[in-house]
PDB file of C-alpha atoms in Angstrom:
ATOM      1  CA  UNK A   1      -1.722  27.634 -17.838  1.00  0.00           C
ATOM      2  CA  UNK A   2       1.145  29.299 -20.286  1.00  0.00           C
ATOM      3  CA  UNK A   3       1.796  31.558 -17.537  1.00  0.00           C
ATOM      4  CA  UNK A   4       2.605  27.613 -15.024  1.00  0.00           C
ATOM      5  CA  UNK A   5       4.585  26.526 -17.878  1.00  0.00           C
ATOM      6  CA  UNK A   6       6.688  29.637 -18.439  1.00  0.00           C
ATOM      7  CA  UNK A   7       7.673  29.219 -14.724  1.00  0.00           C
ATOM      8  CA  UNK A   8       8.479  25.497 -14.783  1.00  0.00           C
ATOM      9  CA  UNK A   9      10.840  26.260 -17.583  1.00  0.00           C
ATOM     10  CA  UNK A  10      12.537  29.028 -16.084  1.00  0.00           C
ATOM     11  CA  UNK A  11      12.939  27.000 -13.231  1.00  0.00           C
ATOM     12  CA  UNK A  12      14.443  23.876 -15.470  1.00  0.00           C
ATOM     13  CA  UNK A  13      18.495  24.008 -14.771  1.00  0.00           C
ATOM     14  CA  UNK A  14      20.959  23.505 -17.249  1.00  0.00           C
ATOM     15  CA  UNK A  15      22.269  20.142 -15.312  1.00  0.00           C
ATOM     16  CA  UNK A  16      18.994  18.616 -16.555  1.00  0.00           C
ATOM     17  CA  UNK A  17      19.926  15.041 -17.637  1.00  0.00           C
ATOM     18  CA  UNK A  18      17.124  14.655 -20.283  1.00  0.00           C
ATOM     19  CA  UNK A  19      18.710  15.370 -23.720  1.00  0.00           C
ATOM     20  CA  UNK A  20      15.523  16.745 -25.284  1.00  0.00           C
ATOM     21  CA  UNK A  21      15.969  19.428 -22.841  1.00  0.00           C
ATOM     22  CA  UNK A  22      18.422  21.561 -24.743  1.00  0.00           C
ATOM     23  CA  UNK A  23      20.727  24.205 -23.696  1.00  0.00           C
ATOM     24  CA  UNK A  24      18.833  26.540 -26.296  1.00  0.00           C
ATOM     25  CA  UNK A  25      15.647  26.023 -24.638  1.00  0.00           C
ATOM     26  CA  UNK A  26      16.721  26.841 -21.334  1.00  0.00           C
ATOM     27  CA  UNK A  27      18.580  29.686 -22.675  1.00  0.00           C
ATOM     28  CA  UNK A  28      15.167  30.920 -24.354  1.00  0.00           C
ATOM     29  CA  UNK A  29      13.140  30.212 -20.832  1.00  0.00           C
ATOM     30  CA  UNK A  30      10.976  28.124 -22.833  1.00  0.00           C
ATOM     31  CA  UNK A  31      11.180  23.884 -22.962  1.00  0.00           C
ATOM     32  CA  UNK A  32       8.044  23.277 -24.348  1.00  0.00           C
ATOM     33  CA  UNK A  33       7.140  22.503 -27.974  1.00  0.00           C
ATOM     34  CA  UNK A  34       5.849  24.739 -30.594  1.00  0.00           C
ATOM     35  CA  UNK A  35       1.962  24.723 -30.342  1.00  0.00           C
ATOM     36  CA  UNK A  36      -0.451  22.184 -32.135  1.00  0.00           C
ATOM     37  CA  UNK A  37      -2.591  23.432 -34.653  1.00  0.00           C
ATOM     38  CA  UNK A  38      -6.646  22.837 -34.232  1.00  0.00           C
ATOM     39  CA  UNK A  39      -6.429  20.507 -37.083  1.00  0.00           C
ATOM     40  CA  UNK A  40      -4.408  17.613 -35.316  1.00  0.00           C
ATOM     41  CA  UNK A  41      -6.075  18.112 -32.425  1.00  0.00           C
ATOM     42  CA  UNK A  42      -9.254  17.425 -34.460  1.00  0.00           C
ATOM     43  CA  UNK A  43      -7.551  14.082 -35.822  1.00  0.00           C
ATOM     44  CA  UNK A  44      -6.710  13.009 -33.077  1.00  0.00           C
ATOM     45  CA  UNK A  45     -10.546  13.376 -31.659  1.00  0.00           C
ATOM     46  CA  UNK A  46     -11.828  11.359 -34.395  1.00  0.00           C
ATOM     47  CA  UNK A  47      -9.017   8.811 -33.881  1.00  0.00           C
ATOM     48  CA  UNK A  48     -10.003   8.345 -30.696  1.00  0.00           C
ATOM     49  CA  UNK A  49     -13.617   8.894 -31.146  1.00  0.00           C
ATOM     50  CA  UNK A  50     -13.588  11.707 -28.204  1.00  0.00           C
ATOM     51  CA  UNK A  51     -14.140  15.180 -27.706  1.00  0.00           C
ATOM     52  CA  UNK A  52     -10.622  15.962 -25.577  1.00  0.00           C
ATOM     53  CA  UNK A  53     -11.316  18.203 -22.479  1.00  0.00           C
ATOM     54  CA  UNK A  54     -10.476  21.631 -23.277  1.00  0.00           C
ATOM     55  CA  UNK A  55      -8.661  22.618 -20.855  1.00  0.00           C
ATOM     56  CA  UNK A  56      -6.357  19.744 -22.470  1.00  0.00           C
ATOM     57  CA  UNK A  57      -6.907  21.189 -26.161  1.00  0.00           C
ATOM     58  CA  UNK A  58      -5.898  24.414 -24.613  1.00  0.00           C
ATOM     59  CA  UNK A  59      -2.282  22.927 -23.722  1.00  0.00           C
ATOM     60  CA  UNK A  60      -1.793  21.405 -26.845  1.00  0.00           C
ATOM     61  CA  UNK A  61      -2.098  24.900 -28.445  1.00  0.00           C
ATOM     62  CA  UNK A  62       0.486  26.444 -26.406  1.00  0.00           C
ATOM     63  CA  UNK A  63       2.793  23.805 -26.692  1.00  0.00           C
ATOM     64  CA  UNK A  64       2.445  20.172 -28.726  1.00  0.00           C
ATOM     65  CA  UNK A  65       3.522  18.000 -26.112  1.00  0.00           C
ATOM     66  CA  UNK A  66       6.670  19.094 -22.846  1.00  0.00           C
ATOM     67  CA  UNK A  67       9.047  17.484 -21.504  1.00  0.00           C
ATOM     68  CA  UNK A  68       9.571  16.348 -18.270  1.00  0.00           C
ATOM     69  CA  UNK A  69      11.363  19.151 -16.165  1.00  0.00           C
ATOM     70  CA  UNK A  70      12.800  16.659 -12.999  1.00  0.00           C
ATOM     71  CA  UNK A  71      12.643  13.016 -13.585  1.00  0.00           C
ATOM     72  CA  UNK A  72       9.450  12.393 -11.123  1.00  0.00           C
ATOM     73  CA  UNK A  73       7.239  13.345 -13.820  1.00  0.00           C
ATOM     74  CA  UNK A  74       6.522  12.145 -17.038  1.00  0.00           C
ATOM     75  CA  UNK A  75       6.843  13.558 -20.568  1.00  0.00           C
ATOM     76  CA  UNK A  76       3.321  14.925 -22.263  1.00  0.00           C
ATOM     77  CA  UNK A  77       3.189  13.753 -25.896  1.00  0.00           C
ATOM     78  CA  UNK A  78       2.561  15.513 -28.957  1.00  0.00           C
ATOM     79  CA  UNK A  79      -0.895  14.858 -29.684  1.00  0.00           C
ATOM     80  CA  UNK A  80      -0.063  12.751 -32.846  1.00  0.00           C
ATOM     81  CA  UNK A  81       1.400   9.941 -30.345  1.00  0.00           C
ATOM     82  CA  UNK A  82      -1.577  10.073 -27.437  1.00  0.00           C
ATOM     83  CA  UNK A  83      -3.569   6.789 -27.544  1.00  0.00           C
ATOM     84  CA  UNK A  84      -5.875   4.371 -25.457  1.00  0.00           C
ATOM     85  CA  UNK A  85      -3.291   2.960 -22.691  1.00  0.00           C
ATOM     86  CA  UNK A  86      -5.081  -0.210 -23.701  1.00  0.00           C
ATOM     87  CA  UNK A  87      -3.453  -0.210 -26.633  1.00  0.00           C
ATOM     88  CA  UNK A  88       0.139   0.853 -25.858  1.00  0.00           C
ATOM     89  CA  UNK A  89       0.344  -0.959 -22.431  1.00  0.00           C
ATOM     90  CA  UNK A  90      -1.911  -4.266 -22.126  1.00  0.00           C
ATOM     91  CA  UNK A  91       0.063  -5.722 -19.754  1.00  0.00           C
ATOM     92  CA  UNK A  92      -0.570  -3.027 -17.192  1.00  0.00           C
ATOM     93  CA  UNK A  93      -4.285  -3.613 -17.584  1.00  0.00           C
ATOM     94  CA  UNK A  94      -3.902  -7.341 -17.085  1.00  0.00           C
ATOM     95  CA  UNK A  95      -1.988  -6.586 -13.819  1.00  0.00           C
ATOM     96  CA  UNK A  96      -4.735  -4.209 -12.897  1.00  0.00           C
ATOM     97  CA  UNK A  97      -7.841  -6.381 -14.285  1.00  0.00           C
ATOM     98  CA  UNK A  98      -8.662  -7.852 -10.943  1.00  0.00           C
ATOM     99  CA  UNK A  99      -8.918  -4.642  -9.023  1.00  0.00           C
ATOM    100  CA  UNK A 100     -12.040  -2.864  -8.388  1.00  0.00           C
ATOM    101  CA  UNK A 101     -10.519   0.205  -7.046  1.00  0.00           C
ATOM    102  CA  UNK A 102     -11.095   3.038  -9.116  1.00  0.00           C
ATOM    103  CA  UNK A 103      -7.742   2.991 -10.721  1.00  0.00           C
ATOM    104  CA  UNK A 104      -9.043  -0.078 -11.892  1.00  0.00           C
ATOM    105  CA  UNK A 105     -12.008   0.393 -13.037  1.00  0.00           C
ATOM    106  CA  UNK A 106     -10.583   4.062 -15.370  1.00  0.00           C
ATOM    107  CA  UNK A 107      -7.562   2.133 -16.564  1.00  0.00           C
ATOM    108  CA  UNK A 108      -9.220   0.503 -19.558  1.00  0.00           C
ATOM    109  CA  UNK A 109     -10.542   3.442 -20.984  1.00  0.00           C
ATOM    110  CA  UNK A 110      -7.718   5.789 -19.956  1.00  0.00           C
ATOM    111  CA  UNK A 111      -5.947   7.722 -22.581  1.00  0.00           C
ATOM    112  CA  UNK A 112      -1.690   7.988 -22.395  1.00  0.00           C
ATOM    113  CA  UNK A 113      -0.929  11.757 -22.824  1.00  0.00           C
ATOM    114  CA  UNK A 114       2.114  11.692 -20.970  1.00  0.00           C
ATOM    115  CA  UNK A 115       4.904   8.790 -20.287  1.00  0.00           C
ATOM    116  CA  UNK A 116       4.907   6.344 -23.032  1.00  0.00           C
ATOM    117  CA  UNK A 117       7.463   3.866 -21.670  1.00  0.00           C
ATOM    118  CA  UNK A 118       8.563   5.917 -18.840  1.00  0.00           C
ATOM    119  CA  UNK A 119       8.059   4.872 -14.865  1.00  0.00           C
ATOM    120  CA  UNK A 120       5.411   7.716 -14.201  1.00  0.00           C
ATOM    121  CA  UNK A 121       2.433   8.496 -16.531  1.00  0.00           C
ATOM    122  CA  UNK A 122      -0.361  10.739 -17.140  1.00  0.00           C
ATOM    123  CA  UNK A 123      -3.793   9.800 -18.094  1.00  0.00           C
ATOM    124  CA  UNK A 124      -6.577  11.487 -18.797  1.00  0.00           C
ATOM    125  CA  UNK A 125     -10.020   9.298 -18.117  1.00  0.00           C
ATOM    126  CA  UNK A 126     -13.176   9.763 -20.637  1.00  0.00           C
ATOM    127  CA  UNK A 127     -16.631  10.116 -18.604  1.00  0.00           C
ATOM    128  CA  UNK A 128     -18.373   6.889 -18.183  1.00  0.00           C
ATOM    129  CA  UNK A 129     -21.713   7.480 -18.764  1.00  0.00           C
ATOM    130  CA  UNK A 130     -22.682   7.610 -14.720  1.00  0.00           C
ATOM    131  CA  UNK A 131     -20.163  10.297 -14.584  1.00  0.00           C
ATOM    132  CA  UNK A 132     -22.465  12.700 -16.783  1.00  0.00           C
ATOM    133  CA  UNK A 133     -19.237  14.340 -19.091  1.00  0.00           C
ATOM    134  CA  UNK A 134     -16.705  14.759 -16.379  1.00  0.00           C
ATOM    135  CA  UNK A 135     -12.996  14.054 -17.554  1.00  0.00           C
ATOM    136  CA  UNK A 136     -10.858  12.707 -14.441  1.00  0.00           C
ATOM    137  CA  UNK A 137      -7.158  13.308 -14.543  1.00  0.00           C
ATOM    138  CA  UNK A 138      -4.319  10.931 -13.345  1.00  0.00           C
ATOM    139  CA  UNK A 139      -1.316  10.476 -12.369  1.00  0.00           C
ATOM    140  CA  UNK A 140      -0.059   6.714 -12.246  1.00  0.00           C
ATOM    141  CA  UNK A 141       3.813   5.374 -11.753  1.00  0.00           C
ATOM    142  CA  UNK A 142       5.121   2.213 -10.770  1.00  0.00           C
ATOM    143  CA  UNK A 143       6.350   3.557  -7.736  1.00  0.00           C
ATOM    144  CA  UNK A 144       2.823   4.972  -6.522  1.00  0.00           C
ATOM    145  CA  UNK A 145       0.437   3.012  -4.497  1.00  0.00           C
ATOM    146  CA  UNK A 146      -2.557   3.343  -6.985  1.00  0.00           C
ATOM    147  CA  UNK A 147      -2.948   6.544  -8.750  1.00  0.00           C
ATOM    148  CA  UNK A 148      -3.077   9.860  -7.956  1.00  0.00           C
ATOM    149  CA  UNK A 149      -5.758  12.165  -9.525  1.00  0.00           C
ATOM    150  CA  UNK A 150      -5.946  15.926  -9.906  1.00  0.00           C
ATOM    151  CA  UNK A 151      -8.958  18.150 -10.648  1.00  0.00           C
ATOM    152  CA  UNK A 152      -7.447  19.159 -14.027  1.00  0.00           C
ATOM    153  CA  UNK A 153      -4.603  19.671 -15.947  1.00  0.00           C
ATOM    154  CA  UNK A 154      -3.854  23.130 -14.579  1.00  0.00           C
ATOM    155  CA  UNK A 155      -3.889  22.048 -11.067  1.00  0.00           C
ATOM    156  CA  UNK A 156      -1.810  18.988 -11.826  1.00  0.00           C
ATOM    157  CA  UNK A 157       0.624  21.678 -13.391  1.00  0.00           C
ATOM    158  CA  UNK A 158       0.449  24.207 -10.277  1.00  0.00           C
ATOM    159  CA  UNK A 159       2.043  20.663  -8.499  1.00  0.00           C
ATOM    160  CA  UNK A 160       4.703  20.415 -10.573  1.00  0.00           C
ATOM    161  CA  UNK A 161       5.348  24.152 -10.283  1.00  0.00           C
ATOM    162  CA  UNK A 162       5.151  23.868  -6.646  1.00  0.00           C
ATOM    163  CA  UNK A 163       7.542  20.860  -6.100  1.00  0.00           C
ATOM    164  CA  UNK A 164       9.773  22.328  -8.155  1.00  0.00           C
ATOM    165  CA  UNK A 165      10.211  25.746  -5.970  1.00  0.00           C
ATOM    166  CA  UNK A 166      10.292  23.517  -2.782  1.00  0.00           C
ATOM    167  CA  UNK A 167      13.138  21.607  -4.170  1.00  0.00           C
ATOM    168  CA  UNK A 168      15.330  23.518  -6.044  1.00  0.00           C
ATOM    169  CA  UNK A 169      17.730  21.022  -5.790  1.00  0.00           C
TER     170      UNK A 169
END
């Protein structure tokens, strides 16, 4: 996965309106944060009262949160600010409460890792206990009809990658 987000940075331009993307981070091929360390990572587990997927624990120790490299995607959060979308969007579930499509059903117990108060989000979905410890991974914006999952993190990051070469632009 370090090797996807090398890429995405190199391929971030200068004329990048986000202001967290800084000229000295493109100049050093790198936008991403410096890593987590295990310990917050562990905090955050027992704040939640989860064991995070690894391949998710994995990105926070190469970099402690990224930014978002075009504005279709959203910003990942360092993992001091991830929380239960119930908590830092209820309205969204209320909007969503009557649905029974799956997007539905994962919202309430979705956790915000990327985002927070941005159009596009990313969620990552704790196993029910029918799904026997499988993790499901989402993407869900405003402008999207439903979400959109992913098979994991990496994959969701090959997309980005991908969208990014296609559209240079």
């Amino acid at each position: 996965m370090k090797e996807i987000l090398k890429q995405i940075s190199r391929l971030t331009t200068p004329e990048c309106s986000y202001s967290y993307i800084t000229e000295e981070k493109i100049k050093t091929g790198w936008i991403g944060n410096s890593p987590a360390v295990a310990d917050d990572v562990k905090l955050a587990e027992e704040r939640l009262g989860v064991v995070l997927p690894d391949d998710y624990k994995k990105f926070l120790l190469i970099t402690n949160g990224f930014p978002a490299p075009i504005d279709t995607e959203p910003e990942f959060e360092p993992v001091n600010k991830i929380d239960y979308l119930k908590n830092i969007d209820p309205d969204l579930l209320k909007i969503w409460d009557k649905s029974e499509s799956e997007e539905g059903l994962d919202l309430p117990r979705s956790i915000l890792v990327a985002g927070n108060g941005q159009e596009q989000q990313f969620l990552l979905v704790p196993p029910a206990s029918s799904d026997l410890g499988a993790w499901k991974y989402m993407k869900f914006a405003y402008w999207i009809p439903g979400g959109r999952y992913v098979e994991n993190l990496e994959d969701y990051f090959k997309y980005v990658l991908k969208f990014m070469q296609d559209n240079p632009d």
